[in-house]
Short mmCIF file of C-alpha atoms in Angstrom, two decimals:
data_model
loop_
_atom_site.label_atom_id
_atom_site.label_comp_id
_atom_site.label_asym_id
_atom_site.label_seq_id
_atom_site.Cartn_x
_atom_site.Cartn_y
_atom_site.Cartn_z
CA MET R 75 0.00 0.00 0.00
CA THR R 76 1.41 3.40 -0.98
CA ILE R 77 1.48 6.33 1.44
CA SER R 78 -1.35 7.99 -0.52
CA GLU R 79 -3.46 4.84 -0.45
CA ARG R 80 -2.92 4.49 3.29
CA ALA R 81 -3.81 8.19 3.74
CA ASP R 82 -7.04 7.64 1.79
CA ALA R 83 -7.92 4.66 3.99
CA ASP R 84 -7.17 6.55 7.22
CA ALA R 85 -9.22 9.55 6.03
CA LEU R 86 -12.17 7.34 5.10
CA ALA R 87 -12.07 5.56 8.46
CA ALA R 88 -12.09 8.89 10.33
CA GLU R 89 -14.92 10.15 8.13
CA HIS R 90 -17.03 7.06 8.85
CA ALA R 91 -16.31 7.37 12.57
CA SER R 92 -17.54 10.98 12.56
CA GLY R 93 -20.87 10.08 10.95
CA LEU R 94 -20.53 12.95 8.45
CA HIS R 95 -19.75 12.97 4.74
CA ILE R 96 -16.73 15.01 3.61
CA ARG R 97 -16.16 16.20 0.05
CA LEU R 98 -14.59 19.01 -1.93
CA ILE R 99 -16.83 22.01 -2.61
CA ASP R 100 -16.91 23.64 -6.05
CA ASP R 101 -20.41 25.14 -6.24
CA ILE R 102 -20.77 28.91 -5.69
CA ASP R 103 -23.94 28.45 -3.61
CA GLU R 104 -22.13 26.02 -1.34
CA HIS R 105 -19.22 28.45 -1.12
CA ALA R 106 -21.73 30.98 0.20
CA ALA R 107 -22.81 28.39 2.77
CA VAL R 108 -19.16 27.95 3.80
CA ARG R 109 -18.84 31.71 4.28
CA SER R 110 -21.96 31.71 6.47
CA LEU R 111 -20.68 28.78 8.54
CA ILE R 112 -17.27 30.35 9.14
CA GLU R 113 -18.93 33.61 10.20
CA GLN R 114 -21.12 31.69 12.63
CA VAL R 115 -18.27 29.65 14.13
CA TRP R 116 -15.83 32.54 14.43
CA ARG R 117 -18.59 35.02 15.33
CA THR R 118 -17.23 37.77 13.10
CA GLY R 119 -20.46 39.26 11.77
CA GLU R 120 -21.30 40.01 8.15
CA ARG R 121 -19.21 43.21 8.05
CA ASN R 122 -15.96 41.38 8.77
CA PRO R 123 -16.09 38.02 6.96
CA PRO R 124 -12.94 35.86 7.20
CA VAL R 125 -13.77 34.46 3.75
CA THR R 126 -16.13 35.30 0.91
CA ALA R 127 -17.87 33.06 -1.61
CA ASP R 128 -16.05 34.58 -4.59
CA MET R 129 -12.68 34.13 -2.87
CA LEU R 130 -13.46 30.47 -2.23
CA SER R 131 -14.45 29.97 -5.86
CA ALA R 132 -11.19 31.59 -6.96
CA MET R 133 -9.22 29.36 -4.61
CA ARG R 134 -10.77 26.21 -6.04
CA ALA R 135 -10.28 27.43 -9.60
CA ALA R 136 -6.60 27.98 -8.79
CA GLY R 137 -6.26 24.45 -7.39
CA GLY R 138 -6.72 25.23 -3.71
CA TYR R 139 -8.51 23.16 -1.08
CA VAL R 140 -12.09 23.85 0.03
CA SER R 141 -13.96 21.00 1.69
CA GLY R 142 -17.17 20.60 3.62
CA ALA R 143 -18.59 18.04 6.01
CA PHE R 144 -22.29 17.32 5.72
CA ASP R 145 -24.82 15.70 8.04
CA GLU R 146 -28.56 15.21 7.63
CA HIS R 147 -29.13 18.94 8.20
CA GLY R 148 -26.63 20.14 5.60
CA LEU R 149 -23.18 21.73 5.84
CA ALA R 150 -21.81 21.26 9.36
CA ALA R 151 -18.07 21.96 9.03
CA ALA R 152 -15.59 23.30 6.50
CA CYS R 153 -11.86 23.64 5.91
CA LEU R 154 -9.84 25.56 3.33
CA GLY R 155 -6.22 25.99 2.30
CA PHE R 156 -3.98 27.31 -0.45
CA PHE R 157 -0.61 26.29 -1.80
CA ALA R 158 2.55 28.03 -0.63
CA PRO R 159 6.24 28.02 -1.58
CA PRO R 160 8.40 26.15 -2.20
CA ALA R 161 7.14 25.00 -5.59
CA GLU R 162 3.65 23.96 -4.45
CA ARG R 163 5.02 21.32 -2.07
CA ARG R 164 3.31 22.98 0.90
CA LEU R 165 -0.39 23.51 1.48
CA HIS R 166 -1.26 26.24 3.98
CA SER R 167 -4.53 25.50 5.78
CA HIS R 168 -5.99 28.94 6.41
CA ILE R 169 -9.18 28.40 8.38
CA ALA R 170 -11.59 25.69 9.52
CA GLY R 171 -14.75 25.59 11.56
CA ALA R 172 -17.47 23.24 12.74
CA LEU R 173 -20.94 23.92 14.10
CA PRO R 174 -21.68 23.09 17.75
CA ARG R 175 -23.93 20.18 16.74
CA THR R 176 -20.84 18.26 15.56
CA ARG R 177 -19.10 18.43 18.95
CA GLY R 178 -17.71 15.06 20.00
CA SER R 179 -18.03 13.55 16.53
CA GLY R 180 -14.33 13.71 15.64
CA ILE R 181 -15.06 15.79 12.55
CA GLY R 182 -12.03 18.04 13.12
CA PHE R 183 -9.72 15.03 12.92
CA ALA R 184 -11.61 13.65 9.92
CA LEU R 185 -11.33 16.97 8.05
CA LYS R 186 -7.58 17.13 8.62
CA LEU R 187 -7.10 13.57 7.38
CA HIS R 188 -9.22 14.35 4.30
CA GLN R 189 -7.02 17.40 3.69
CA ARG R 190 -3.86 15.33 4.20
CA ALA R 191 -4.97 12.65 1.74
CA TRP R 192 -5.95 15.27 -0.85
CA ALA R 193 -2.64 17.14 -0.42
CA LEU R 194 -0.61 13.96 -0.90
CA HIS R 195 -2.44 13.30 -4.18
CA GLN R 196 -1.46 16.83 -5.30
CA GLY R 197 2.20 16.09 -4.59
CA ALA R 198 2.40 18.18 -1.42
CA GLU R 199 4.79 17.12 1.33
CA THR R 200 3.75 19.45 4.15
CA ILE R 201 0.66 21.21 5.49
CA THR R 202 1.07 24.28 7.68
CA TRP R 203 -1.46 26.29 9.68
CA THR R 204 -1.45 28.67 12.60
CA PHE R 205 -2.97 28.23 16.04
CA ASP R 206 -3.19 30.17 19.28
CA PRO R 207 -0.54 28.68 21.61
CA LEU R 208 -2.67 29.52 24.65
CA ILE R 209 -5.63 27.35 23.63
CA ARG R 210 -4.90 24.05 25.36
CA ARG R 211 -7.17 21.77 23.33
CA ASN R 212 -5.77 23.10 20.04
CA ALA R 213 -2.19 22.55 21.16
CA TYR R 214 -2.91 18.92 22.01
CA PHE R 215 -4.93 18.35 18.83
CA ASN R 216 -2.17 19.71 16.61
CA LEU R 217 0.92 18.33 18.33
CA GLY R 218 -0.53 15.15 19.82
CA LYS R 219 -3.59 14.01 17.90
CA LEU R 220 -2.12 14.92 14.48
CA GLY R 221 1.58 14.53 15.29
CA ALA R 222 2.52 17.91 13.80
CA GLY R 223 5.59 19.94 14.72
CA VAL R 224 6.18 23.65 15.34
CA GLY R 225 7.88 25.80 12.74
CA ALA R 226 7.78 29.35 14.13
CA TYR R 227 6.30 31.73 16.70
CA LEU R 228 4.58 34.67 14.98
CA PRO R 229 3.89 37.72 17.19
CA ASP R 230 0.59 39.56 16.50
CA LEU R 231 0.27 37.85 13.12
CA TYR R 232 -3.22 39.06 12.23
CA GLY R 233 -3.28 42.36 14.10
CA THR R 234 -6.42 43.26 16.03
CA MET R 235 -9.35 40.95 15.30
CA ASP R 236 -12.68 42.30 16.51
CA ASP R 237 -14.57 39.01 16.45
CA ALA R 238 -16.31 37.55 19.49
CA ILE R 239 -13.64 34.88 20.00
CA ASN R 240 -10.40 36.89 19.93
CA ARG R 241 -11.96 39.91 21.67
CA ASP R 242 -9.23 42.34 20.58
CA ASP R 243 -6.53 40.09 22.07
CA ILE R 244 -3.02 40.26 20.59
CA THR R 245 -2.96 37.64 17.84
CA ASP R 246 0.30 35.80 18.55
CA ARG R 247 0.27 32.46 16.74
CA VAL R 248 2.36 29.33 16.39
CA MET R 249 2.93 27.89 12.92
CA ALA R 250 2.15 24.18 12.96
CA ARG R 251 4.13 22.19 10.42
CA TRP R 252 2.74 18.78 9.48
CA SER R 253 5.19 16.63 7.54
CA LEU R 254 2.70 14.36 5.82
CA THR R 255 4.90 11.27 5.58
CA ALA R 256 6.80 11.61 8.88
CA PRO R 257 6.44 8.57 11.17
CA ALA R 258 4.57 10.58 13.82
CA SER R 259 2.07 11.86 11.24
CA VAL R 260 1.50 8.42 9.73
CA ALA R 261 1.01 6.89 13.19
CA ALA R 262 -1.37 9.67 14.26
CA ALA R 263 -3.45 9.28 11.10
CA GLY R 264 -3.76 5.59 11.96
CA GLY R 265 -5.17 6.40 15.38
CA HIS R 266 -1.96 6.44 17.43
CA PRO R 267 -1.40 10.01 18.69
CA ARG R 268 1.92 11.23 20.04
CA LEU R 269 1.46 11.24 23.82
CA SER R 270 3.69 13.41 26.00
CA SER R 271 3.89 13.56 29.79
CA ILE R 272 5.79 15.97 32.01
CA ALA R 273 6.10 13.10 34.50
CA ASP R 274 8.84 11.76 32.24
CA GLU R 275 10.75 15.07 32.29
CA THR R 276 12.44 14.78 35.67
CA ASP R 277 15.36 17.05 34.77
CA ALA R 278 13.30 19.75 33.05
CA ALA R 279 13.11 23.35 34.22
CA ILE R 280 9.76 25.08 34.61
CA GLY R 281 9.90 28.12 32.38
CA LEU R 282 6.33 29.28 32.92
CA SER R 283 3.72 28.11 35.42
CA ALA R 284 0.50 29.32 37.05
CA ASP R 285 0.04 30.46 40.64
CA GLY R 286 -3.01 29.71 42.80
CA ASP R 287 -5.00 32.43 41.05
CA GLU R 288 -3.96 31.06 37.64
CA ARG R 289 -1.70 34.00 36.93
CA PRO R 290 1.51 33.40 34.96
CA VAL R 291 4.75 32.95 36.91
CA ASP R 292 8.05 33.09 35.05
CA GLY R 293 10.70 30.52 35.87
CA ARG R 294 13.93 29.25 34.30
CA THR R 295 14.43 28.69 30.59
CA ASP R 296 18.14 27.82 30.63
CA ALA R 297 17.86 24.03 31.00
CA ALA R 298 18.13 21.46 28.22
CA THR R 299 14.38 20.82 28.50
CA VAL R 300 11.89 23.51 29.53
CA LEU R 301 8.22 23.14 30.47
CA ILE R 302 5.85 25.96 29.52
CA ALA R 303 2.34 26.04 31.02
CA VAL R 304 -0.86 27.40 29.49
CA PRO R 305 -4.10 28.23 31.34
CA ALA R 306 -6.97 25.77 31.51
CA ASP R 307 -9.43 27.91 29.52
CA MET R 308 -7.94 30.93 27.79
CA GLU R 309 -11.17 31.67 25.92
CA ALA R 310 -13.17 32.01 29.14
CA MET R 311 -10.35 34.04 30.70
CA ARG R 312 -10.39 36.51 27.79
CA GLU R 313 -14.07 37.10 28.44
CA GLN R 314 -14.03 37.15 32.24
CA ASP R 315 -10.62 38.67 33.04
CA PRO R 316 -9.05 40.39 30.01
CA ARG R 317 -6.13 41.79 32.02
CA ARG R 318 -5.08 38.36 33.28
CA ALA R 319 -5.47 36.98 29.75
CA ALA R 320 -3.21 39.75 28.45
CA ASP R 321 -0.61 38.85 31.09
CA TRP R 322 -0.62 35.26 29.82
CA ARG R 323 -0.25 36.45 26.23
CA LEU R 324 2.90 38.40 27.03
CA ALA R 325 4.24 35.62 29.27
CA ILE R 326 3.92 32.96 26.57
CA ARG R 327 5.60 35.30 24.08
CA ARG R 328 8.63 35.97 26.28
CA THR R 329 9.05 32.28 27.19
CA LEU R 330 7.78 29.95 24.46
CA GLY R 331 8.18 32.59 21.76
CA ALA R 332 11.73 33.42 22.80
CA LEU R 333 12.73 29.75 23.01
CA ILE R 334 11.42 29.02 19.52
CA ALA R 335 13.13 32.13 18.16
CA GLU R 336 16.41 30.86 19.64
CA GLY R 337 16.03 27.56 17.78
CA ALA R 338 14.47 25.36 20.44
CA THR R 339 12.27 22.42 19.42
CA VAL R 340 8.75 21.93 20.75
CA ARG R 341 8.84 18.17 21.32
CA GLY R 342 5.29 17.68 22.51
CA PHE R 343 2.33 18.85 24.56
CA ASP R 344 1.05 17.28 27.77
CA ARG R 345 -2.76 17.37 27.86
CA ALA R 346 -2.54 18.72 31.40
CA GLY R 347 -1.40 21.99 29.82
CA TRP R 348 2.37 21.95 29.27
CA TYR R 349 4.57 22.43 26.23
CA ILE R 350 7.74 20.32 26.37
CA VAL R 351 10.55 22.27 24.74
CA ASP R 352 14.08 21.06 24.01
CA ARG R 353 16.89 23.58 23.73
CA GLY R 354 20.25 22.97 22.10
CA PRO R 355 22.21 23.14 18.87
CA VAL R 356 19.75 21.09 16.83
CA GLY R 357 17.58 24.13 16.14
CA ARG R 358 13.99 23.93 14.94
CA THR R 359 13.46 20.51 13.46
CA GLU R 360 10.48 18.57 12.22
CA ILE R 361 9.24 16.18 14.87
CA SER R 362 9.01 12.64 13.53
#
């Protein structure tokens, strides 16, 4: 079985497990439905759409990726991406979203595996996307569930976003880098996520932790392995205590961001809320 054939099989298995049907979207009316779904999920409002129907049609015409997941009620989730240098070997996944009714179905995982299988058939070797390093569930999904690595820390990448999720927060992001044929990616696609535990890191330094009021506390970042904490629910914190959320944003930038900028490797993420970061001369490398 080739890597593409195995990717197809893994994607189909995840799709069946989700109970939804995933396919590419080429119709302009369905592109309008994707725009509406993304607005609803990201709560941007009609005056500030993250995507438009005509842009999605142009992306597909240019060979980009626009997919939707459908249940008995219609479109329930969507994902889109465009090719990036070098030489169309990298697909950048720009945005995805799923309606609340799909929660617990595994549709996010199924969409990523559909995207991976499609990208491999196009000759792509890597998929990249950005995520908020302070959202715990996203960090585990990307680094653990999918087996992706970290390529860069990008301060205030999108500027101020006045949607109901970001709430004018600084938009620091981490660039996830998913090497589609790396052993960790292949294993994750087959249902074997990369599991990380700080219990195994007995010699690690704590570079960032939380005090009893869940405020950030800086520590040491000069050890070979450094542990960086994130809050339990950054989205709720942004809404309930914006000042504390802003403190976490700056703390993660000066710890995790600085380590990545120096060439450290994010080796994994403990679901309890810790990045495991290795320093040293190896620099940023793809996790495999």
